[in-house]
Amino acid sequence: QARLVESGGGLVQAGDSLRLSCTTTGRAFSIRAMAWFRRTAWKEREFVSAVSWSDGTTYYSDSGKGRFTISRGAADNTVFLQMSSLKPEDTAVYYCAADSGLKPYSASYFSYTKYDWWGQGTQVTVSS
C-alpha cells in the first residue's frame, strides 16, 4: 500500500515563507490527483490546493490563491506546496492527500471525499 509523508512544517513569523513536501512510497501507480488540506480550529479538513496527476491542472482556495503554489516533482512521486506571505490564520496541521484512482466514482478536486490516501500531517505555526 502507498504511504504519504509530509515534511517542511515549522514555526515562522507572519510574512515568512515555507515549502511543504509530500512524498509517496509503495505502490501508487494509479494516482489521479494529489491535494493539500489543513486542520484548523474552524474546519477539520479545509481545502488548500490540488493538482491533477494527468494534465497538471492546479486548483486553489480563495485564501491561498496568489500566495500558495502547488507543484509536482519530476519523478511524479512527490508534491510540493510553496507558501509565501504567511498569516497567523494559516496556522494549522497540513495534510497531503491522494486520489488513489481505485474508487468506482469521481468527486470534485475541492472535496475531501475525492481523496482516499492521507498523510500524517505536518504542523505549520505562524506567529504575529
PDB file of C-alpha atoms in Angstrom:
ATOM      1  CA  GLN A   1       0.000   0.000   0.000  1.00  0.00           C
ATOM      2  CA  ALA A   2       1.158   3.517  -0.714  1.00  0.00           C
ATOM      3  CA  ARG A   3       2.162   5.854   2.089  1.00  0.00           C
ATOM      4  CA  LEU A   4       2.142   9.649   2.060  1.00  0.00           C
ATOM      5  CA  VAL A   5       4.648  11.504   4.233  1.00  0.00           C
ATOM      6  CA  GLU A   6       4.652  15.281   4.686  1.00  0.00           C
ATOM      7  CA  SER A   7       7.574  17.436   5.753  1.00  0.00           C
ATOM      8  CA  GLY A   8       8.617  21.080   5.847  1.00  0.00           C
ATOM      9  CA  GLY A   9       6.375  22.472   8.548  1.00  0.00           C
ATOM     10  CA  GLY A  10       7.636  24.642  11.352  1.00  0.00           C
ATOM     11  CA  LEU A  11       7.330  27.831  13.361  1.00  0.00           C
ATOM     12  CA  VAL A  12       7.644  31.051  11.374  1.00  0.00           C
ATOM     13  CA  GLN A  13       6.717  34.708  11.672  1.00  0.00           C
ATOM     14  CA  ALA A  14       3.992  36.460   9.719  1.00  0.00           C
ATOM     15  CA  GLY A  15       5.193  37.316   6.225  1.00  0.00           C
ATOM     16  CA  ASP A  16       7.641  34.412   6.059  1.00  0.00           C
ATOM     17  CA  SER A  17       7.611  31.539   3.585  1.00  0.00           C
ATOM     18  CA  LEU A  18       7.563  27.771   3.906  1.00  0.00           C
ATOM     19  CA  ARG A  19       7.787  24.913   1.429  1.00  0.00           C
ATOM     20  CA  LEU A  20       5.918  21.749   2.294  1.00  0.00           C
ATOM     21  CA  SER A  21       6.771  18.436   0.679  1.00  0.00           C
ATOM     22  CA  CYS A  22       4.824  15.222   0.329  1.00  0.00           C
ATOM     23  CA  THR A  23       6.397  12.021  -0.897  1.00  0.00           C
ATOM     24  CA  THR A  24       4.648   8.777  -1.743  1.00  0.00           C
ATOM     25  CA  THR A  25       6.135   5.373  -1.093  1.00  0.00           C
ATOM     26  CA  GLY A  26       4.934   1.965  -2.113  1.00  0.00           C
ATOM     27  CA  ARG A  27       2.529   1.134  -4.903  1.00  0.00           C
ATOM     28  CA  ALA A  28       0.969   4.354  -6.159  1.00  0.00           C
ATOM     29  CA  PHE A  29       0.821   3.922  -9.923  1.00  0.00           C
ATOM     30  CA  SER A  30      -2.898   4.700 -10.220  1.00  0.00           C
ATOM     31  CA  ILE A  31      -2.928   8.138  -8.564  1.00  0.00           C
ATOM     32  CA  ARG A  32      -5.254  10.600 -10.304  1.00  0.00           C
ATOM     33  CA  ALA A  33      -4.678  13.691  -8.193  1.00  0.00           C
ATOM     34  CA  MET A  34      -2.981  14.980  -5.073  1.00  0.00           C
ATOM     35  CA  ALA A  35      -4.024  17.751  -2.751  1.00  0.00           C
ATOM     36  CA  TRP A  36      -3.305  19.679   0.413  1.00  0.00           C
ATOM     37  CA  PHE A  37      -5.862  20.123   3.176  1.00  0.00           C
ATOM     38  CA  ARG A  38      -5.440  21.678   6.586  1.00  0.00           C
ATOM     39  CA  ARG A  39      -6.989  21.219  10.014  1.00  0.00           C
ATOM     40  CA  THR A  40      -7.756  24.440  11.847  1.00  0.00           C
ATOM     41  CA  ALA A  41      -9.921  25.456  14.774  1.00  0.00           C
ATOM     42  CA  TRP A  42     -12.688  26.199  12.263  1.00  0.00           C
ATOM     43  CA  LYS A  43     -12.511  23.205   9.924  1.00  0.00           C
ATOM     44  CA  GLU A  44     -11.409  19.612  10.366  1.00  0.00           C
ATOM     45  CA  ARG A  45     -10.405  19.419   6.709  1.00  0.00           C
ATOM     46  CA  GLU A  46     -10.182  22.695   4.814  1.00  0.00           C
ATOM     47  CA  PHE A  47      -9.198  22.561   1.154  1.00  0.00           C
ATOM     48  CA  VAL A  48      -5.949  24.349   0.311  1.00  0.00           C
ATOM     49  CA  SER A  49      -4.786  23.225  -3.123  1.00  0.00           C
ATOM     50  CA  ALA A  50      -4.828  20.315  -5.570  1.00  0.00           C
ATOM     51  CA  VAL A  51      -3.163  19.195  -8.773  1.00  0.00           C
ATOM     52  CA  SER A  52      -4.308  16.768 -11.446  1.00  0.00           C
ATOM     53  CA  TRP A  53      -1.856  13.927 -11.999  1.00  0.00           C
ATOM     54  CA  SER A  54      -2.853  13.569 -15.641  1.00  0.00           C
ATOM     55  CA  ASP A  55      -2.533  17.079 -17.090  1.00  0.00           C
ATOM     56  CA  GLY A  56      -1.126  19.114 -14.207  1.00  0.00           C
ATOM     57  CA  THR A  57      -4.130  21.418 -13.773  1.00  0.00           C
ATOM     58  CA  THR A  58      -3.957  23.199 -10.423  1.00  0.00           C
ATOM     59  CA  TYR A  59      -6.669  24.333  -8.035  1.00  0.00           C
ATOM     60  CA  TYR A  60      -6.519  26.784  -5.135  1.00  0.00           C
ATOM     61  CA  SER A  61      -8.670  28.011  -2.307  1.00  0.00           C
ATOM     62  CA  ASP A  62      -9.540  31.703  -2.234  1.00  0.00           C
ATOM     63  CA  SER A  63      -7.310  32.204   0.799  1.00  0.00           C
ATOM     64  CA  GLY A  64      -4.318  30.533  -0.833  1.00  0.00           C
ATOM     65  CA  LYS A  65      -4.584  31.856  -4.369  1.00  0.00           C
ATOM     66  CA  GLY A  66      -1.784  34.318  -5.071  1.00  0.00           C
ATOM     67  CA  ARG A  67       0.223  33.186  -2.043  1.00  0.00           C
ATOM     68  CA  PHE A  68       0.444  29.409  -2.407  1.00  0.00           C
ATOM     69  CA  THR A  69       1.770  27.351  -5.310  1.00  0.00           C
ATOM     70  CA  ILE A  70       1.347  23.609  -5.723  1.00  0.00           C
ATOM     71  CA  SER A  71       3.713  21.661  -7.939  1.00  0.00           C
ATOM     72  CA  ARG A  72       4.664  18.106  -8.828  1.00  0.00           C
ATOM     73  CA  GLY A  73       8.067  16.538  -8.505  1.00  0.00           C
ATOM     74  CA  ALA A  74       9.921  15.419 -11.615  1.00  0.00           C
ATOM     75  CA  ALA A  75       9.606  11.775 -10.611  1.00  0.00           C
ATOM     76  CA  ASP A  76       5.814  12.087 -10.182  1.00  0.00           C
ATOM     77  CA  ASN A  77       6.007  10.687  -6.680  1.00  0.00           C
ATOM     78  CA  THR A  78       6.143  13.969  -4.802  1.00  0.00           C
ATOM     79  CA  VAL A  79       4.065  17.109  -4.491  1.00  0.00           C
ATOM     80  CA  PHE A  80       5.035  20.465  -3.005  1.00  0.00           C
ATOM     81  CA  LEU A  81       3.246  23.443  -1.541  1.00  0.00           C
ATOM     82  CA  GLN A  82       5.183  26.703  -1.613  1.00  0.00           C
ATOM     83  CA  MET A  83       3.620  29.144   0.833  1.00  0.00           C
ATOM     84  CA  SER A  84       4.519  32.820   0.969  1.00  0.00           C
ATOM     85  CA  SER A  85       3.245  35.840   2.895  1.00  0.00           C
ATOM     86  CA  LEU A  86       2.109  33.557   5.672  1.00  0.00           C
ATOM     87  CA  LYS A  87      -0.500  34.825   8.104  1.00  0.00           C
ATOM     88  CA  PRO A  88      -1.366  33.710  11.640  1.00  0.00           C
ATOM     89  CA  GLU A  89      -4.638  32.315  10.283  1.00  0.00           C
ATOM     90  CA  ASP A  90      -2.592  29.887   8.174  1.00  0.00           C
ATOM     91  CA  THR A  91      -1.634  28.105  11.385  1.00  0.00           C
ATOM     92  CA  ALA A  92      -2.812  24.521  11.020  1.00  0.00           C
ATOM     93  CA  VAL A  93      -1.820  20.930  10.559  1.00  0.00           C
ATOM     94  CA  TYR A  94      -1.328  20.456   6.826  1.00  0.00           C
ATOM     95  CA  TYR A  95      -2.203  17.103   5.288  1.00  0.00           C
ATOM     96  CA  CYS A  96      -1.209  15.649   1.957  1.00  0.00           C
ATOM     97  CA  ALA A  97      -3.900  13.584   0.253  1.00  0.00           C
ATOM     98  CA  ALA A  98      -4.186  11.487  -2.879  1.00  0.00           C
ATOM     99  CA  ASP A  99      -6.936  10.177  -5.104  1.00  0.00           C
ATOM    100  CA  SER A 100      -5.723   6.610  -5.487  1.00  0.00           C
ATOM    101  CA  GLY A 101      -7.696   6.038  -8.681  1.00  0.00           C
ATOM    102  CA  LEU A 102      -9.148   2.886  -7.166  1.00  0.00           C
ATOM    103  CA  LYS A 103     -12.592   4.257  -6.279  1.00  0.00           C
ATOM    104  CA  PRO A 104     -15.540   3.481  -8.589  1.00  0.00           C
ATOM    105  CA  TYR A 105     -16.672   7.112  -8.579  1.00  0.00           C
ATOM    106  CA  SER A 106     -15.326  10.624  -9.047  1.00  0.00           C
ATOM    107  CA  ALA A 107     -15.600  13.788  -6.995  1.00  0.00           C
ATOM    108  CA  SER A 108     -14.645  17.452  -7.113  1.00  0.00           C
ATOM    109  CA  TYR A 109     -10.989  18.346  -6.635  1.00  0.00           C
ATOM    110  CA  PHE A 110     -12.178  20.650  -3.839  1.00  0.00           C
ATOM    111  CA  SER A 111     -13.895  17.882  -1.871  1.00  0.00           C
ATOM    112  CA  TYR A 112     -12.152  15.721   0.701  1.00  0.00           C
ATOM    113  CA  THR A 113     -14.295  12.805  -0.499  1.00  0.00           C
ATOM    114  CA  LYS A 114     -12.175  12.608  -3.659  1.00  0.00           C
ATOM    115  CA  TYR A 115      -9.120  11.537  -1.692  1.00  0.00           C
ATOM    116  CA  ASP A 116      -8.693   8.183  -0.002  1.00  0.00           C
ATOM    117  CA  TRP A 117      -4.984   8.209   0.901  1.00  0.00           C
ATOM    118  CA  TRP A 118      -3.835  10.638   3.578  1.00  0.00           C
ATOM    119  CA  GLY A 119      -0.568  11.549   5.221  1.00  0.00           C
ATOM    120  CA  GLN A 120       0.002  12.057   8.928  1.00  0.00           C
ATOM    121  CA  GLY A 121       0.226  15.847   8.719  1.00  0.00           C
ATOM    122  CA  THR A 122       2.863  18.482   9.381  1.00  0.00           C
ATOM    123  CA  GLN A 123       2.403  21.409  11.771  1.00  0.00           C
ATOM    124  CA  VAL A 124       2.658  24.973  10.499  1.00  0.00           C
ATOM    125  CA  THR A 125       2.587  27.724  13.109  1.00  0.00           C
ATOM    126  CA  VAL A 126       2.675  31.391  12.114  1.00  0.00           C
ATOM    127  CA  SER A 127       3.262  33.968  14.827  1.00  0.00           C
ATOM    128  CA  SER A 128       2.208  37.598  14.557  1.00  0.00           C
TER     129      SER A 128
END
